[in-house]
Tab-separated table of C-alpha atoms in Angstrom:
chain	number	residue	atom	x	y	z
A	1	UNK	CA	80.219	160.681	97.758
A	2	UNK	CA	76.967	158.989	96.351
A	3	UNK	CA	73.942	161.135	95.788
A	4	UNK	CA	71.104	161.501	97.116
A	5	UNK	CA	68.772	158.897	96.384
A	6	UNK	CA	71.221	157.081	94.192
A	7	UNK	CA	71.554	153.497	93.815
A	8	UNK	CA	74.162	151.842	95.751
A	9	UNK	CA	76.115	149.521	93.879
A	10	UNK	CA	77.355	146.150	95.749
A	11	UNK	CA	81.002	146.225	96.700
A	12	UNK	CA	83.075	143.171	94.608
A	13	UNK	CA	83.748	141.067	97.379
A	14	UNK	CA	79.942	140.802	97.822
A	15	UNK	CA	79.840	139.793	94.060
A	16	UNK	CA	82.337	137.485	94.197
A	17	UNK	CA	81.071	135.989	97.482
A	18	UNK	CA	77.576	135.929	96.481
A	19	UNK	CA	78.602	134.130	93.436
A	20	UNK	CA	80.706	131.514	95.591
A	21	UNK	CA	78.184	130.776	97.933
A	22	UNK	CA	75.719	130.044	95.254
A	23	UNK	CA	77.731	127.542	93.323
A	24	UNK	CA	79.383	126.140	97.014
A	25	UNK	CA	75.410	125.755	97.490
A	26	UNK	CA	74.305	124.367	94.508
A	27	UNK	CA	77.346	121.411	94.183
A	28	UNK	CA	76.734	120.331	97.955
A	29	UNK	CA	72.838	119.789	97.622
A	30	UNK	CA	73.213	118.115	93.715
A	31	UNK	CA	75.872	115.580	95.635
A	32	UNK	CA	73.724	115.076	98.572
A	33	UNK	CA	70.391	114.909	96.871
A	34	UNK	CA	72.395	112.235	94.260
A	35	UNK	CA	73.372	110.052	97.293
A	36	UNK	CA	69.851	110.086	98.431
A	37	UNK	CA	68.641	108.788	95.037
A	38	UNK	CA	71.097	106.719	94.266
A	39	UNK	CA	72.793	105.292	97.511
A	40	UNK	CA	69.336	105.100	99.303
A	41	UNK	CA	67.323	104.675	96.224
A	42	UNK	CA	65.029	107.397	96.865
A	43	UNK	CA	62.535	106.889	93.907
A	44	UNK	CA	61.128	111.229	93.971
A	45	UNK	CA	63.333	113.492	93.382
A	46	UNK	CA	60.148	115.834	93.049
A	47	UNK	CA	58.974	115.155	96.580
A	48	UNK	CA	62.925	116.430	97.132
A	49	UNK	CA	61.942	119.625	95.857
A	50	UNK	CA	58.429	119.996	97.518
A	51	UNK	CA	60.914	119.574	100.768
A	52	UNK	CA	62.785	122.309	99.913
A	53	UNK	CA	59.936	124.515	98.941
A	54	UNK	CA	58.153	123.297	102.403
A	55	UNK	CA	61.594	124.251	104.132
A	56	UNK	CA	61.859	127.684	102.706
A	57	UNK	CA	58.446	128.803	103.818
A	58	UNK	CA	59.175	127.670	107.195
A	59	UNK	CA	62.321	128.694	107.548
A	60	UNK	CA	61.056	132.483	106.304
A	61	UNK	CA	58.486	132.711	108.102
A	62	UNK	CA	59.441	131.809	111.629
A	63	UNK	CA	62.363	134.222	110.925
A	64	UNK	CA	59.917	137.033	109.644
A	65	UNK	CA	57.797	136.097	113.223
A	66	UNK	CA	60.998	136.715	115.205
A	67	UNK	CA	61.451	139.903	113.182
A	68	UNK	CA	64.375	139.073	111.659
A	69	UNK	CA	63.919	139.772	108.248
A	70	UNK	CA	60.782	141.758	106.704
A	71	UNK	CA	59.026	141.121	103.887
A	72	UNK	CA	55.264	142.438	102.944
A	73	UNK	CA	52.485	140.786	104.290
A	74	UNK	CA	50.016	138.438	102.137
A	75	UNK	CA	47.194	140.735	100.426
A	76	UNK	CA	45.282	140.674	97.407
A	77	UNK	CA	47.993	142.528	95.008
A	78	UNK	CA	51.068	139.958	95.637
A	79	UNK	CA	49.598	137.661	93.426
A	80	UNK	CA	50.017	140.199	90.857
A	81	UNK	CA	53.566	141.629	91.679
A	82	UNK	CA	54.664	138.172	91.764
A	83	UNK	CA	53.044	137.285	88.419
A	84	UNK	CA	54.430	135.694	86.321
A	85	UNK	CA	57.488	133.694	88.187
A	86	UNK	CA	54.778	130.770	89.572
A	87	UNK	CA	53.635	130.187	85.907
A	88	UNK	CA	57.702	130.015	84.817
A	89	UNK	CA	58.346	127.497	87.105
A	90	UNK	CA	55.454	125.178	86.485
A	91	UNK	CA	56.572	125.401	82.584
A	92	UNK	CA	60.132	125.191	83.530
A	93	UNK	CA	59.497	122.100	85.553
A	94	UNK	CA	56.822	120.651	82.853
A	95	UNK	CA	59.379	120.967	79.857
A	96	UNK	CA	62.214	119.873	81.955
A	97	UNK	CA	60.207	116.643	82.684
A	98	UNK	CA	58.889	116.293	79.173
A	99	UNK	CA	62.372	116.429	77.776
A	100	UNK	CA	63.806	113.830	80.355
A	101	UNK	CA	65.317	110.725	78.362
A	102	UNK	CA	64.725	111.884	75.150
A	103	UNK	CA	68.204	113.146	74.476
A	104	UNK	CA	71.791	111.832	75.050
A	105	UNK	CA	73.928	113.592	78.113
A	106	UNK	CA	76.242	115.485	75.688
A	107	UNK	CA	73.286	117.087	73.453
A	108	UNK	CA	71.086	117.813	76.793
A	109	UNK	CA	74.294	119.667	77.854
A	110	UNK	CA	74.782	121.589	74.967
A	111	UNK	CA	70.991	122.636	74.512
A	112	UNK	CA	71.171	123.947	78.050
A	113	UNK	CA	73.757	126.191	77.444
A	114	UNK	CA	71.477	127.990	75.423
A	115	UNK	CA	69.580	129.300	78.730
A	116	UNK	CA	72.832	131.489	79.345
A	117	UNK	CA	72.690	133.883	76.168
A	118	UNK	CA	68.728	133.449	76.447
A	119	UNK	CA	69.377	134.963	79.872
A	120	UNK	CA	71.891	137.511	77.790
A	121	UNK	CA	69.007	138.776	75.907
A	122	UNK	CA	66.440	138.288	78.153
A	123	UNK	CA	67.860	141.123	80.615
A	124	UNK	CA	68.549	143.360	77.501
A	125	UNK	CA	64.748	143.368	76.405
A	126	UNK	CA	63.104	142.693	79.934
A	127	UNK	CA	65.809	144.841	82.288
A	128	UNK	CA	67.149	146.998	79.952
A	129	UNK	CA	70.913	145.660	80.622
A	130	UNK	CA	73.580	146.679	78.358
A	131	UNK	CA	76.443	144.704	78.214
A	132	UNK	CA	79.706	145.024	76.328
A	133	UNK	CA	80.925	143.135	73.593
A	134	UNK	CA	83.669	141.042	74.851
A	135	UNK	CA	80.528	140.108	77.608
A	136	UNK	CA	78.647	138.816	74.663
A	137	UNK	CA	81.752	137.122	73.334
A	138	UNK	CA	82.747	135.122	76.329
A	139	UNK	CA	78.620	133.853	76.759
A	140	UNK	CA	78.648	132.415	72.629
A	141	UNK	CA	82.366	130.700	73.327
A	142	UNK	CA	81.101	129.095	76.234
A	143	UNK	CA	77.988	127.546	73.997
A	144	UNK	CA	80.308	127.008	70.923
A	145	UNK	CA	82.497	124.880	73.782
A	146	UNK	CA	79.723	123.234	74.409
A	147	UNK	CA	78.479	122.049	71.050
A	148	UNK	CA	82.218	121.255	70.408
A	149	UNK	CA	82.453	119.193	73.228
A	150	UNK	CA	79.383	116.656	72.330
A	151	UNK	CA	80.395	116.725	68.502
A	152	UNK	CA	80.924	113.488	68.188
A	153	UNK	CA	77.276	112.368	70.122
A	154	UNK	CA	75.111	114.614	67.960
A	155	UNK	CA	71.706	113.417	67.514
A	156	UNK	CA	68.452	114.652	66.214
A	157	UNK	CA	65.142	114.401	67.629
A	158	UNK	CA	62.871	117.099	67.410
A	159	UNK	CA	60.733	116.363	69.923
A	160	UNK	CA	63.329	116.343	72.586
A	161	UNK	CA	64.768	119.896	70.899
A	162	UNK	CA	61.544	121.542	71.337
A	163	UNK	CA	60.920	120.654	74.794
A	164	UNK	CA	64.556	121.451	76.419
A	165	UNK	CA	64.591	124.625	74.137
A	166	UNK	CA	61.389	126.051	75.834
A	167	UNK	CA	63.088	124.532	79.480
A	168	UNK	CA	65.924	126.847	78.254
A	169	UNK	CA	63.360	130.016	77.663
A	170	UNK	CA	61.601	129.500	80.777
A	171	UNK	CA	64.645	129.075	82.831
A	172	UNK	CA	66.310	132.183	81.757
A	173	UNK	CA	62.999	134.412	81.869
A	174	UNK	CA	62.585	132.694	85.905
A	175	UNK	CA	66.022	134.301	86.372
A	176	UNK	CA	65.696	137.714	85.263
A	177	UNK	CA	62.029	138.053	86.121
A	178	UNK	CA	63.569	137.031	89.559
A	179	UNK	CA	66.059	139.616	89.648
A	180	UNK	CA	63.197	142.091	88.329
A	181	UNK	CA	60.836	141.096	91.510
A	182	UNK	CA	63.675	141.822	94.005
A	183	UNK	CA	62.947	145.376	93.991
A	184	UNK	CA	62.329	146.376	97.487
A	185	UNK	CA	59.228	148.713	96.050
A	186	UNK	CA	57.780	145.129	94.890
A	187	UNK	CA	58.506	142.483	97.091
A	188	UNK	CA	62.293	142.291	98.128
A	189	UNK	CA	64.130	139.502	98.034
A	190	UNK	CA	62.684	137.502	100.660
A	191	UNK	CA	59.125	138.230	99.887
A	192	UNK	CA	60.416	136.827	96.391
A	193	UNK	CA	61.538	133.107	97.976
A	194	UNK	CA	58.485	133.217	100.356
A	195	UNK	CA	55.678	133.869	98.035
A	196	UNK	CA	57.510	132.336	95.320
A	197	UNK	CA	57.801	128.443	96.804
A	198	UNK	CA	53.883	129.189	98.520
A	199	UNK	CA	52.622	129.220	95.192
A	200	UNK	CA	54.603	126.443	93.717
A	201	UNK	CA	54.608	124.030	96.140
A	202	UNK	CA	50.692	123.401	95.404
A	203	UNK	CA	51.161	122.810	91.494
A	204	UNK	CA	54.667	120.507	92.233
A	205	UNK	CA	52.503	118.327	94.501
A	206	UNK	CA	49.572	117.572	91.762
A	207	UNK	CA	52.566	117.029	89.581
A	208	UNK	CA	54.409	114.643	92.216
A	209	UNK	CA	50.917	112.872	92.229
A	210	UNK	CA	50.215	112.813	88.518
A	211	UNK	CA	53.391	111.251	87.812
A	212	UNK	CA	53.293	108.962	90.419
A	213	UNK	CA	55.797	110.327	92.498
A	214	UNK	CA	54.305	110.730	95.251
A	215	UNK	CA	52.628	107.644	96.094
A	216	UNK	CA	56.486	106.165	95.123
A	217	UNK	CA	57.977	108.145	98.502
A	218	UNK	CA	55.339	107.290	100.522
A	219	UNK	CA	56.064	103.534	99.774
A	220	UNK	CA	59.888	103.665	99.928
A	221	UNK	CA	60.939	101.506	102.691
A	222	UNK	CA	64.271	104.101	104.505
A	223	UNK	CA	61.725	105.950	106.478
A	224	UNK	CA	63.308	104.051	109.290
A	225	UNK	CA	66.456	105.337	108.456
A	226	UNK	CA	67.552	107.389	111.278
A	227	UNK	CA	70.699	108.179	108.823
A	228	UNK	CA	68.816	108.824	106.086
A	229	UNK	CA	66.054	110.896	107.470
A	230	UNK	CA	68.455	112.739	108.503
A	231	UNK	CA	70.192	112.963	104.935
A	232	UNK	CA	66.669	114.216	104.266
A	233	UNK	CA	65.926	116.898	105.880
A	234	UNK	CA	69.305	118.216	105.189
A	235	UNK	CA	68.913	118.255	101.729
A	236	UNK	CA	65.699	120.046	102.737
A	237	UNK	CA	67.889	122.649	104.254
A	238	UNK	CA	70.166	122.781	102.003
A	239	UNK	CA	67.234	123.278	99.045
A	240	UNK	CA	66.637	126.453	101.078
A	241	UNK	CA	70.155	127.744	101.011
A	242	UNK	CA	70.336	127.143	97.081
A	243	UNK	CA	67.464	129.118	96.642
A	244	UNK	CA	68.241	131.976	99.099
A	245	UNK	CA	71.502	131.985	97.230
A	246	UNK	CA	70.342	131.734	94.180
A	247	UNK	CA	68.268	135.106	94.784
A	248	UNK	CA	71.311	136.940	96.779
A	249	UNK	CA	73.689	135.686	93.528
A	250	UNK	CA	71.315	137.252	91.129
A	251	UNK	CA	70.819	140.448	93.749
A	252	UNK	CA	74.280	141.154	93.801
A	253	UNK	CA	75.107	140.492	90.040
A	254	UNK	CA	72.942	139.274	87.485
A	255	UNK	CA	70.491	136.636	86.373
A	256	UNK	CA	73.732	136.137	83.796
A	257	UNK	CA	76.343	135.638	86.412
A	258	UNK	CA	73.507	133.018	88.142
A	259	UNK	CA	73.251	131.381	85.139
A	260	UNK	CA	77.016	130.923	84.154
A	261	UNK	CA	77.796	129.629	87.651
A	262	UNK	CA	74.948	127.603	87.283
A	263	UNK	CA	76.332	126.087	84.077
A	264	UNK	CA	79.850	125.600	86.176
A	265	UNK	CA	79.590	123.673	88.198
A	266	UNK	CA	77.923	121.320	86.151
A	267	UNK	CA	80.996	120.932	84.053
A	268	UNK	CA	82.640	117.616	85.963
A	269	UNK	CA	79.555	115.604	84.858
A	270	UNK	CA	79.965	116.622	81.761
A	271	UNK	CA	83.023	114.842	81.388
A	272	UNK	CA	81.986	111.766	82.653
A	273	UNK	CA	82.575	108.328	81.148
A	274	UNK	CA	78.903	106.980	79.775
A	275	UNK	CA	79.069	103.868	81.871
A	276	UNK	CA	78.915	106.442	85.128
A	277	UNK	CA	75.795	108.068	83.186
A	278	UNK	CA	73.399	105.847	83.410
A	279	UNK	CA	70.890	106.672	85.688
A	280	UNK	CA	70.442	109.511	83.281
A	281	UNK	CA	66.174	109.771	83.759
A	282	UNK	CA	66.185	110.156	87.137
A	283	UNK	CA	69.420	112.329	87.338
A	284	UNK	CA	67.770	114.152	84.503
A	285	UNK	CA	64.676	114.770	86.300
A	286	UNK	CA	66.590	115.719	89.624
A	287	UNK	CA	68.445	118.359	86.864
A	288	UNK	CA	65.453	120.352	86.421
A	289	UNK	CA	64.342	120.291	90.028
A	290	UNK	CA	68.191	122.244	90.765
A	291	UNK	CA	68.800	123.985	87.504
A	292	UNK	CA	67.699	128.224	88.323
């Protein structure tokens, strides 16, 4: 019998099936959103993402209207309990685009895997998560398979190391920040994806528009496409599911567990021949839009 005022602990299935339906997630919208870019030629993978964010607000707040699901109401202190996850995702997305073409596949890959014991430590400083020693073991063989792996494409560049090494700190703080926010006493999950994508959706637009982006989608020549509008506004769906599971994955386990799945299911690519790699900028760029 659990105590009083105890913490329930999630059952396993809802680990496990959390887990599942966050990698199912995130490998359904990274092969739809690559069809749109590269099938359709869709030339903003950022305006992709301000789709999803776009989505997610609506989607949460017709269902909060309808009483469905609660979260608090906008006031004057969110800004603060949200603080700082809107800041780690404008330097998450910043580095991730800074970093874009500047390294080969294999050493991008292996520099990422860095965000998973980053996450490792992260939630031991931040969280105050303890975990044992085989744990710890299992995280550095995953990165020492890594670095194994692109052995023979090695390459230095400093620049390039900088910039996906703070991607890799930013990415792993979003996630256990994330997980820290989540506390019904702050916000609760929901109020996390709601608030979270109302404040980033303003800074990924004057990005979208900086880079040119923007004015790129608004001159693309599908939006005629029945099909492909379609395809669209699926993968703006979908962008809502990865993040909703994203949160529920990291609810139910841990911004760790997120972030090994997360690596997972991005091991096919890895292993693809270099001739199938080469729209590597914009799949890069698309990377850092889906990488949580």
């Amino acid at each position: 019998m659990t105590p009083a005022g105890a913490e329930r602990l999630p059952s396993r299935a809802a680990r496990l099936l959390s887990a599942l339906f966050y990698g199912a997630c995130s490998l359904f919208l990274v092969l739809l959103n690559k069809a749109l870019l590269t099938t359709y030629g869709f030339p903003s993978p950022i305006v992709l993402g301000i789709g999803q964010m776009a989505a997610t607000i609506m989607i949460l707040y017709v269902a909060k209207l309808n009483k469905i699901i609660h979260f608090p109401d906008f006031d004057k202190r969110i800004p603060v309990k949200l603080f700082p996850l809107p800041l780690l995702y404008v330097g998450n997305h910043l580095s991730g685009l800074l970093s874009t073409g500047k390294l080969s596949l294999p050493m991008f890959t292996v520099l990422r895997k860095f965000t998973i014991p980053l996450t490792l430590l992260l939630e031991t400083i931040i969280l105050g998560k303890h975990y044992s020693l085989d744990i710890v073991a299992s995280v550095f063989t995953i990165v020492l398979g890594a670095v194994v792996a692109a052995g023979s494409d090695l390459a230095f560049n400093l620049e390039g190391y900088i910039f996906v090494f703070l991607n890799d700190i930013f990415t792993a703080a979003n996630g256990v920040y994330t997980k820290q926010k989540m506390d019904p006493k702050e916000l609760g999950k929901y109020g996390v994806l709601f608030y979270n994508a109302c404040f980033m959706i303003i800074p990924t637009f004057i990005i979208s528009v900086s880079t040119g982006d923007f004015q790129q989608a608004t001159e693309f020549n599908q939006w005629k496409n029945v099909l492909f509008i379609i395809q669209f506004l699926l993968s703006c769906f979908l962008g809502y599911l990865l993040m909703f599971a994203t949160v529920l994955c990291s609810h139910y386990n841990s911004p760790l567990t997120t972030a090994v799945v997360g690596a997972i299911k991005k091991w096919p690519a890895e292993g693809t021949p270099r001739a199938a790699q080469k729209p590597w900028k914009l799949n890069g760029r698309l990377e850092f839009l889906l990488w949580h």
